[in-house]
Short mmCIF file of C-alpha atoms and ligand atoms in Angstrom, two decimals:
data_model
loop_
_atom_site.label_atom_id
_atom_site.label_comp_id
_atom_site.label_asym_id
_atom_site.label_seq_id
_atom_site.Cartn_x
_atom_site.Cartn_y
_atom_site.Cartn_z
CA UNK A 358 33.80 17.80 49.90
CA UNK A 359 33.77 15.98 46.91
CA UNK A 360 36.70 17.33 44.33
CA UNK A 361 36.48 16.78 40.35
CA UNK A 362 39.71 18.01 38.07
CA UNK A 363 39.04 19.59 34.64
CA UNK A 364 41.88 17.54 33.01
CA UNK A 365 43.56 19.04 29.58
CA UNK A 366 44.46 16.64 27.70
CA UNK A 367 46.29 18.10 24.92
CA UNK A 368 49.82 20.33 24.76
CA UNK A 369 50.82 21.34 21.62
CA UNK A 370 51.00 25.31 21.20
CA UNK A 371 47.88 26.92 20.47
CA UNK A 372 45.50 24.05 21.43
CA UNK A 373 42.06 24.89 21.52
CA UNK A 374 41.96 22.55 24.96
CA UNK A 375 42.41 25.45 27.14
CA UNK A 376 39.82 27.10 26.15
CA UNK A 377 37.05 24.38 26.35
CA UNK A 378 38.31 23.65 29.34
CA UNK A 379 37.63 27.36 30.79
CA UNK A 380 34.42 27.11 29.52
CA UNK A 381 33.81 24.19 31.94
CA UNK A 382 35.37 25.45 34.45
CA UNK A 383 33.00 28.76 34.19
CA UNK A 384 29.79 26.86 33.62
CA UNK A 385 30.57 24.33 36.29
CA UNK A 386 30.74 27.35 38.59
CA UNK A 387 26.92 27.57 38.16
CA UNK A 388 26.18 23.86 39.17
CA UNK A 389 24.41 23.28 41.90
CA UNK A 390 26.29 21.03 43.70
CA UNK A 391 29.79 23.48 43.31
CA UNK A 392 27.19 26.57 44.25
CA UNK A 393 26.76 25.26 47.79
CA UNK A 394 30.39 24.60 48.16
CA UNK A 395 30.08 20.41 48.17
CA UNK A 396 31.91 20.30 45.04
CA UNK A 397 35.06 21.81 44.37
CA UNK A 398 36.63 22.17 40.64
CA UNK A 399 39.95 22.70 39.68
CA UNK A 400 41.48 22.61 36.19
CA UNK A 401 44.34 20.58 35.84
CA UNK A 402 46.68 21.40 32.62
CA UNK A 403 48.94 18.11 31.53
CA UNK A 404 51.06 20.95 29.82
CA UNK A 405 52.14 22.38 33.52
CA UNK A 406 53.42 18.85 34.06
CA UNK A 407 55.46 17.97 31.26
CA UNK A 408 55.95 14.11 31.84
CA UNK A 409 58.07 12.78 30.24
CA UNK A 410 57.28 9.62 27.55
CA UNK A 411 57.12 7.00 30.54
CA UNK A 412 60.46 6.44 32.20
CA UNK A 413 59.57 4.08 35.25
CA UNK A 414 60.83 0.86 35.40
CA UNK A 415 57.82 -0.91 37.38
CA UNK A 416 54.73 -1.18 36.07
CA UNK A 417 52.38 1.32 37.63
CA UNK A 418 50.01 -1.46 39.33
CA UNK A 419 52.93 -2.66 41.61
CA UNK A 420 52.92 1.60 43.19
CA UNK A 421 56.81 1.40 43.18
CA UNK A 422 57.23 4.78 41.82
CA UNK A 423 60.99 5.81 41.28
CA UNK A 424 60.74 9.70 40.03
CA UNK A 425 60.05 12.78 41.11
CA UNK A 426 57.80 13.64 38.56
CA UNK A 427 55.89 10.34 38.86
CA UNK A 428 55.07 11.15 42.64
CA UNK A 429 54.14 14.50 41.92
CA UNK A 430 51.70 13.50 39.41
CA UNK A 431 50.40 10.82 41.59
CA UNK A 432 49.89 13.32 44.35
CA UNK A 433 47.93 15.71 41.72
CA UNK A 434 45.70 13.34 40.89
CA UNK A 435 45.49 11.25 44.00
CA UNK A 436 43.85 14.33 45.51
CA UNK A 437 40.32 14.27 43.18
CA UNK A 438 37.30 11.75 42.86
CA UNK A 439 36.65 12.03 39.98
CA UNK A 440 37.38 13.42 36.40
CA UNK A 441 35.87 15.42 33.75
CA UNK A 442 38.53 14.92 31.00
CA UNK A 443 38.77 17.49 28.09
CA UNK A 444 40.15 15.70 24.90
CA UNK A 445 40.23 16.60 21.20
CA UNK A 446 40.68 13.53 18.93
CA UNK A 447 43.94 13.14 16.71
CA UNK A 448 44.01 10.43 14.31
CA UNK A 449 40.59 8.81 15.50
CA UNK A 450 42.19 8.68 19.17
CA UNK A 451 42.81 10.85 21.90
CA UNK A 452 46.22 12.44 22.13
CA UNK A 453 49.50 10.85 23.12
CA UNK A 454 50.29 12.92 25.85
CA UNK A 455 47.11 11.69 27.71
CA UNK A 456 47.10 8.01 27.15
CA UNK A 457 50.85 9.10 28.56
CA UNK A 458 49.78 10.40 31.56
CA UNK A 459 47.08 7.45 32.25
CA UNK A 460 49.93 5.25 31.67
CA UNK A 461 51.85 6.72 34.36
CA UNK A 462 49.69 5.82 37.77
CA UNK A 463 46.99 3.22 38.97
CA UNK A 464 46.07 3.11 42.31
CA UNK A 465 45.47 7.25 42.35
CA UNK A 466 43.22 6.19 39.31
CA UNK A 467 41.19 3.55 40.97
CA UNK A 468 37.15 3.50 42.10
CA UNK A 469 37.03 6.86 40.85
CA UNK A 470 34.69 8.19 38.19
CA UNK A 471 35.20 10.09 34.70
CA UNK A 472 32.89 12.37 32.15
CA UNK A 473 34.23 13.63 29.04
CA UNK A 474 33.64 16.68 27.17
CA UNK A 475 35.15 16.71 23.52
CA UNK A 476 36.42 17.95 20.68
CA UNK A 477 37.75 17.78 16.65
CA UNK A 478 36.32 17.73 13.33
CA UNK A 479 33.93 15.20 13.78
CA UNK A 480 33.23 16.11 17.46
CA UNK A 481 35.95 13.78 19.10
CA UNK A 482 33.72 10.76 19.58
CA UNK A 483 36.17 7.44 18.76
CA UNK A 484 38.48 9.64 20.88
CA UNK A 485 36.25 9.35 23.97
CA UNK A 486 35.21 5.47 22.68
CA UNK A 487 38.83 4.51 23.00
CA UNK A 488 39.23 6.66 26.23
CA UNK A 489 36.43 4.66 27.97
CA UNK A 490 38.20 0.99 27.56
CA UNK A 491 41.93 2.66 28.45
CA UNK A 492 40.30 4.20 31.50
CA UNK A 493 38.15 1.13 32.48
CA UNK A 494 41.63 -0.41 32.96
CA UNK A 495 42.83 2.03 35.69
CA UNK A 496 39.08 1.46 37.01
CA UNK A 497 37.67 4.30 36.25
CA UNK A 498 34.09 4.42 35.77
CA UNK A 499 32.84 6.75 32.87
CA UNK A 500 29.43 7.76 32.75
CA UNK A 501 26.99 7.95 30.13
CA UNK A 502 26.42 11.51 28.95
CA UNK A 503 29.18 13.38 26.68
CA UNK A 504 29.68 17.07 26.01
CA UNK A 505 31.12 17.17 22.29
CA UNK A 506 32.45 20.16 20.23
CA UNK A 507 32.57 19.51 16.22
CA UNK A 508 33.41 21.85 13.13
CA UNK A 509 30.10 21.47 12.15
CA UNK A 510 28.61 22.89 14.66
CA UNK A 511 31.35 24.88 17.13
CA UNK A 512 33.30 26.26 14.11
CA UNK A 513 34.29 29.39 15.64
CA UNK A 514 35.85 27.07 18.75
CA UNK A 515 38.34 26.02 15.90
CA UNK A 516 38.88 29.20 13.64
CA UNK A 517 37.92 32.16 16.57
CA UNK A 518 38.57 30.90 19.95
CA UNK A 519 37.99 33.82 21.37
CA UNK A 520 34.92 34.98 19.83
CA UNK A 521 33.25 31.11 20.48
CA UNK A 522 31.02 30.24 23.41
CA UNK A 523 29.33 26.80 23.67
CA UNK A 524 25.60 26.18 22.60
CA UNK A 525 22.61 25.95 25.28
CA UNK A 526 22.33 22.34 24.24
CA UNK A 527 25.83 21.42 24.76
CA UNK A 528 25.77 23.75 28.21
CA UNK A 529 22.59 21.46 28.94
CA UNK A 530 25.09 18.41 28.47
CA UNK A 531 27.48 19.15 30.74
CA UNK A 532 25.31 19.84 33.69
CA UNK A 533 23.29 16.65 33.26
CA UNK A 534 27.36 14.87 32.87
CA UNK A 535 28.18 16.87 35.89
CA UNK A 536 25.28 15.28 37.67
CA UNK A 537 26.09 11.62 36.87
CA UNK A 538 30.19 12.25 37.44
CA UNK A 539 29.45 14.01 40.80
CA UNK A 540 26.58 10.91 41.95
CA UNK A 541 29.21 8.20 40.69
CA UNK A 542 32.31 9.84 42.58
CA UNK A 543 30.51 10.36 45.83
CA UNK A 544 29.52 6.34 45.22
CA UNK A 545 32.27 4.54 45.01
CA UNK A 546 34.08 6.94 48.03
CA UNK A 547 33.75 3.33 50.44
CA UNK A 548 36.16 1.60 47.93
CA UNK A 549 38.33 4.17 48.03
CA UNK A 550 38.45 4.60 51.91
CA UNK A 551 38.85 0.47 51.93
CA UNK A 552 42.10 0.80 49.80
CA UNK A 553 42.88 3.58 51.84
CA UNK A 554 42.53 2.35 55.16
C1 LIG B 1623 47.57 15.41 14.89
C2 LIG B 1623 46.12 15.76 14.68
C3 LIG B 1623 45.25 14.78 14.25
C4 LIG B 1623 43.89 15.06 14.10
N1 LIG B 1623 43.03 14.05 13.77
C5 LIG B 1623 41.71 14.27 13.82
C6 LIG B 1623 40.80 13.18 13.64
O1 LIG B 1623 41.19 12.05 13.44
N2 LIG B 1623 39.49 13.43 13.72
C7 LIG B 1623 39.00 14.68 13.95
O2 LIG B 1623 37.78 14.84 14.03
N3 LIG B 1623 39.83 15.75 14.13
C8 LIG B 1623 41.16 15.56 14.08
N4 LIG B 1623 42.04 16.61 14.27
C9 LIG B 1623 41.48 17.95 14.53
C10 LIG B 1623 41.56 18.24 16.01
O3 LIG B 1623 40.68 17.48 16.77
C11 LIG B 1623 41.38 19.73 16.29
O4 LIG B 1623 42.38 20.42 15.55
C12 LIG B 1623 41.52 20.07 17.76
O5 LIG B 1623 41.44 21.46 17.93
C13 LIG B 1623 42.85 19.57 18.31
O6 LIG B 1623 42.89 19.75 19.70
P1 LIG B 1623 43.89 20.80 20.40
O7 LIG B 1623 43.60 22.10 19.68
O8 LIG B 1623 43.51 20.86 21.82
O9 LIG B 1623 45.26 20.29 20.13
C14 LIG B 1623 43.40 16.37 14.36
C15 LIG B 1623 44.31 17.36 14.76
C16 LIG B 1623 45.65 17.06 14.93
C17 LIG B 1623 46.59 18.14 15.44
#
């Protein structure tokens, strides 16, 4: 069983995070691979977390975590292969809260892959550009294809929520990202099991 986390990566009240990440959720339900119950998908909200601005006093590469919170997380997302992380862009980066929670592990990061499905004005792209190096640093390998949400053409996702459902071309996306995330997580399980073992 191969298990990918929908990972929120915004918190602030009334973020429109939670509901793209729903739609993945509910159109990831359809994908093949998930269908015949070798994929399992959970969403994983950074809100439920609430870490803290980082508070450990080793670096997260030595694994010498000292807080509760920090092992919890580290169990959370120790427990997937791979990622398909939901971020809007502020201020032509992702948010705080998520370079944050990145910050916080490495070894529950490492060998494991990550797609990205974003959002903003302008469709979230230097978000996810700046998201790719921070995560190739935790080695995390990001693949190719992005989903991406913009006012231009998802305005309703910023002014409606409720009334807004993603395009067929967007829906299109995220299968063909949930191919590639799902092929590069299931390849680099052997350096996983090596650290492992
Ligand atoms: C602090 C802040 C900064 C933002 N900066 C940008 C930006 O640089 N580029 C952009 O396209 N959208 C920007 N936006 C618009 C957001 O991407 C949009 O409001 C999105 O819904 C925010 O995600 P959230 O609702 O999950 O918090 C910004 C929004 C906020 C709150």
């Amino acid at each position: 069983m191969t298990r990918i986390a929908v990972l929120i990566g915004s918190t602030r009240p009334g973020r429109r995070g939670v509901v793209v990440a729903d739609w993945v959720a509910r159109a990831a339900a359809a994908h093949a691979s998930v269908a015949a119950g070798e994929v399992e998908i959970d969403v994983v909200d950074l809100a439920d977390h609430a870490l803290p601005l980082l508070d450990e006093p080793v670096p997260a590469l030595a694994g010498d975590y000292r807080n509760e919170h920090t092992r919890r997380w580290a169990e959370v997302i120790g427990a997937y292969d791979g990622f398909v992380v939901v971020t809007p862009e502020y201020n032509h980066s992702f948010p705080a809260a998520l370079k944050n929670a990145i910050d916080y592990l490495y070894a529950e990061w490492n060998d494991k892959a990550a797609g990205f499905v974003s959002y903003g004005a302008h469709g979230g792209m230097r978000a996810v550009e700046q998201l790719r190096t921070v995560l190739a640093e935790v080695k995390v390998a990001s693949v190719r294809t992005q989903v991406f949400f913009s006012m231009a053409t998802d305005l309703e996702l910023f002014t409606e929520p409720d009334a807004w459902t993603a395009s067929s071309y967007q829906a299109e996306n995220l299968a063909t990202m949930l191919d590639e995330l799902i092929a590069w997580s299931n390849a680099l399980k052997p350096l996983r099991s090596k650290v492992a073992a």
